[in-house]
Structure formats: structure tokens, C-alpha cells
């Protein structure tokens, strides 16, 4: 399987406090805990980027585990790192 070094970018909003989440790949941690920045409102989305993780080709399970809630995610995208 092909292994690519990627960066992940998500658009999130958090009106009142800082949320936290962590991404898992096939049950193993893919990222460290990601702090969701306070954006001041439910319609104020801000991009958060995490760099330097590897994904392999094929069928896998990606999980987002929310350790502290109170936020929305609009999108998550993965791109090949430069």
C-alpha cells in the first residue's frame, strides 16, 4: 500500500469555550489532541491545520473522538504535504 505524508485541515466553530478532539485511524491515534479555537459564534468558522501524519491506501476507519465538546465541524480535508 502507498503511504503518503499528509496534512489535515478542518473548518470549525466554537462560540464559548475551547473544544478538543483527536483523530484515530483503524483504532490507533493518528493525531495528538487538537484544540478547537474559540471563534465567538456558531457562524464564525475558522480553519485548523494538523501536519505530518501518514495514511496508507485501502479501506480504513477514520474516527473523530471528541474529548471536550461544544463546537461544530463544517468540513475535514486531507491533502498531500508539500
Coordinates of N, CA and C in Angstrom, one line a residue:
X1 N 0.8 -1.2 0.0 CA 0.0 0.0 0.0 C 0.9 1.3 0.0
X2 N 0.4 2.3 -0.6 CA 1.1 3.5 -0.7 C 0.9 4.3 0.6
X3 N 2.0 4.9 1.1 CA 1.9 5.7 2.3 C 2.3 7.1 1.9
X4 N 1.4 8.0 2.3 CA 1.5 9.4 1.9 C 1.6 10.3 3.2
X5 N 2.5 11.2 3.2 CA 2.6 12.2 4.3 C 1.6 13.3 4.0
X6 N 0.6 13.5 4.9 CA -0.5 14.4 4.6 C -0.6 15.5 5.7
X7 N -1.4 16.5 5.3 CA -1.8 17.5 6.3 C -3.4 17.5 6.3
X8 N -4.0 17.7 7.4 CA -5.4 17.8 7.5 C -5.8 19.2 7.9
X9 N -6.9 19.6 7.3 CA -7.4 20.9 7.6 C -8.9 20.8 7.8
X10 N -9.4 21.4 8.8 CA -10.8 21.4 9.1 C -11.3 22.8 9.4
X11 N -12.6 23.0 9.1 CA -13.3 24.2 9.4 C -14.2 24.0 10.6
X12 N -13.9 24.7 11.7 CA -14.7 24.5 13.0 C -15.1 25.8 13.6
X13 N -16.2 25.8 14.4 CA -16.6 26.9 15.2 C -16.8 26.5 16.6
X14 N -16.5 27.4 17.5 CA -16.7 27.1 18.9 C -17.0 28.5 19.6
X15 N -18.3 28.7 19.9 CA -18.7 30.0 20.4 C -18.2 30.4 21.8
X16 N -18.2 29.5 22.7 CA -18.0 29.8 24.1 C -16.7 29.3 24.8
X17 N -16.2 28.2 24.4 CA -15.1 27.6 25.1 C -14.2 26.8 24.0
X18 N -13.1 26.3 24.5 CA -12.3 25.6 23.6 C -12.6 24.1 23.7
X19 N -13.0 23.5 22.5 CA -13.3 22.1 22.4 C -12.0 21.3 22.1
X20 N -12.0 20.0 22.2 CA -10.9 19.2 21.9 C -11.3 17.9 21.2
X21 N -10.5 17.5 20.2 CA -10.8 16.2 19.5 C -9.5 15.6 19.1
X22 N -9.6 14.3 18.8 CA -8.4 13.6 18.3 C -8.9 12.6 17.2
X23 N -8.0 12.5 16.2 CA -8.4 11.7 15.0 C -7.7 10.3 15.2
X24 N -8.4 9.2 14.9 CA -7.9 7.9 15.0 C -8.0 7.2 13.6
X25 N -7.1 6.4 13.3 CA -7.0 5.6 12.0 C -7.0 4.1 12.4
X26 N -8.0 3.4 12.0 CA -8.1 2.0 12.4 C -7.9 1.7 13.9
X27 N -8.5 2.6 14.7 CA -8.4 2.5 16.1 C -7.2 3.0 16.8
X28 N -6.2 3.4 16.1 CA -4.9 3.9 16.6 C -4.9 5.4 16.5
X29 N -4.3 6.2 17.5 CA -4.2 7.6 17.3 C -3.5 8.1 16.1
X30 N -4.1 8.9 15.3 CA -3.5 9.5 14.1 C -2.9 10.8 14.4
X31 N -3.5 11.6 15.3 CA -3.0 12.9 15.7 C -3.0 13.0 17.2
X32 N -2.3 14.0 17.7 CA -2.4 14.3 19.1 C -3.7 15.0 19.3
X33 N -4.0 15.4 20.5 CA -5.3 16.1 20.8 C -5.3 17.5 20.1
X34 N -6.3 17.8 19.4 CA -6.4 19.0 18.6 C -7.3 20.0 19.4
X35 N -6.8 21.2 19.7 CA -7.6 22.2 20.4 C -8.4 23.0 19.4
X36 N -9.7 23.1 19.6 CA -10.6 23.9 18.7 C -10.6 25.3 19.3
X37 N -10.2 26.3 18.4 CA -10.2 27.6 19.0 C -11.5 28.2 19.2
X38 N -11.7 29.1 20.2 CA -12.9 29.8 20.4 C -13.1 30.8 19.3
X39 N -14.2 30.8 18.6 CA -14.4 31.7 17.4 C -15.5 32.7 17.7
X40 N -16.2 32.7 18.8 CA -17.1 33.7 19.2 C -18.5 33.6 18.6
X41 N -18.8 32.5 17.9 CA -20.2 32.3 17.4 C -20.3 31.1 16.6
X42 N -21.5 30.6 16.4 CA -21.8 29.3 15.7 C -21.6 29.5 14.2
X43 N -21.6 30.8 13.7 CA -21.4 31.0 12.3 C -20.0 31.5 11.9
X44 N -19.1 31.5 12.9 CA -17.8 32.0 12.7 C -16.8 30.8 12.7
X45 N -16.7 30.2 11.5 CA -15.8 29.1 11.3 C -14.4 29.5 11.1
X46 N -13.4 28.8 11.6 CA -12.0 29.1 11.5 C -11.3 27.8 11.1
X47 N -10.3 27.9 10.2 CA -9.6 26.7 9.8 C -8.5 26.3 10.8
X48 N -8.4 25.0 11.1 CA -7.4 24.5 11.9 C -6.6 23.4 11.1
X49 N -5.3 23.5 11.2 CA -4.5 22.6 10.3 C -3.6 21.7 11.2
X50 N -3.5 20.4 10.9 CA -2.6 19.5 11.6 C -1.7 18.9 10.5
X51 N -0.4 18.9 10.7 CA 0.5 18.4 9.6 C 1.3 17.2 10.1
X52 N 1.8 16.5 9.0 CA 2.8 15.4 9.3 C 2.3 14.1 9.7
X53 N 1.2 13.6 9.2 CA 0.8 12.2 9.5 C 0.7 11.4 8.3
X54 N 0.8 10.1 8.4 CA 0.8 9.2 7.2 C -0.5 8.4 7.2
X55 N -1.0 8.2 5.9 CA -2.1 7.3 5.7 C -1.7 6.4 4.6
X56 N -2.3 5.2 4.7 CA -2.0 4.2 3.6 C -3.2 3.9 2.8
X57 N -3.0 3.5 1.6 CA -4.1 3.2 0.6 C -5.0 2.0 1.1
X58 N -6.2 2.0 0.7 CA -7.1 0.9 1.0 C -8.2 1.3 1.9
X59 N -9.0 0.4 2.3 CA -10.2 0.7 3.2 C -9.8 0.7 4.6
X60 N -10.1 1.8 5.3 CA -9.8 2.1 6.7 C -10.9 2.7 7.4
X61 N -10.8 2.8 8.7 CA -11.8 3.5 9.5 C -11.2 4.8 10.1
X62 N -11.7 5.9 9.8 CA -11.3 7.2 10.4 C -12.3 7.6 11.4
X63 N -11.9 7.9 12.7 CA -12.7 8.3 13.7 C -12.3 9.7 14.3
X64 N -13.3 10.5 14.6 CA -13.0 11.8 15.3 C -13.6 11.6 16.7
X65 N -12.7 11.6 17.7 CA -13.2 11.4 19.1 C -13.2 12.7 19.8
X66 N -14.3 13.1 20.3 CA -14.5 14.5 20.9 C -14.3 14.3 22.4
X67 N -13.1 14.8 22.9 CA -12.8 14.8 24.3 C -13.5 15.9 25.1
X68 N -13.7 17.0 24.5 CA -14.4 18.2 25.0 C -15.3 18.7 23.9
X69 N -16.6 18.7 24.1 CA -17.5 19.2 23.0 C -17.8 20.6 23.0
X70 N -18.9 21.0 22.4 CA -19.4 22.4 22.4 C -18.9 23.1 21.1
X71 N -18.7 22.4 20.0 CA -18.3 23.0 18.8 C -18.9 22.3 17.6
X72 N -18.8 22.9 16.4 CA -19.3 22.3 15.2 C -18.1 22.2 14.2
X73 N -18.1 21.1 13.4 CA -17.2 21.0 12.3 C -17.9 21.1 11.0
X74 N -17.5 22.0 10.1 CA -18.1 22.2 8.8 C -17.5 21.2 7.8
X75 N -16.2 21.0 7.9 CA -15.5 20.1 6.9 C -14.2 19.6 7.4
X76 N -13.7 18.5 6.9 CA -12.4 18.0 7.1 C -11.8 17.6 5.7
X77 N -10.6 18.0 5.4 CA -10.0 17.6 4.2 C -8.6 17.2 4.4
X78 N -8.1 16.3 3.6 CA -6.7 15.8 3.6 C -6.0 16.1 2.3
X79 N -4.8 16.6 2.4 CA -4.0 16.9 1.2 C -2.6 16.4 1.4
X80 N -2.0 16.0 0.3 CA -0.6 15.6 0.3 C 0.3 16.8 0.8
X81 N 1.1 16.5 1.8 CA 2.0 17.5 2.3 C 3.1 17.9 1.3
X82 N 3.5 19.2 1.3 CA 4.5 19.6 0.4 C 5.8 19.6 1.0

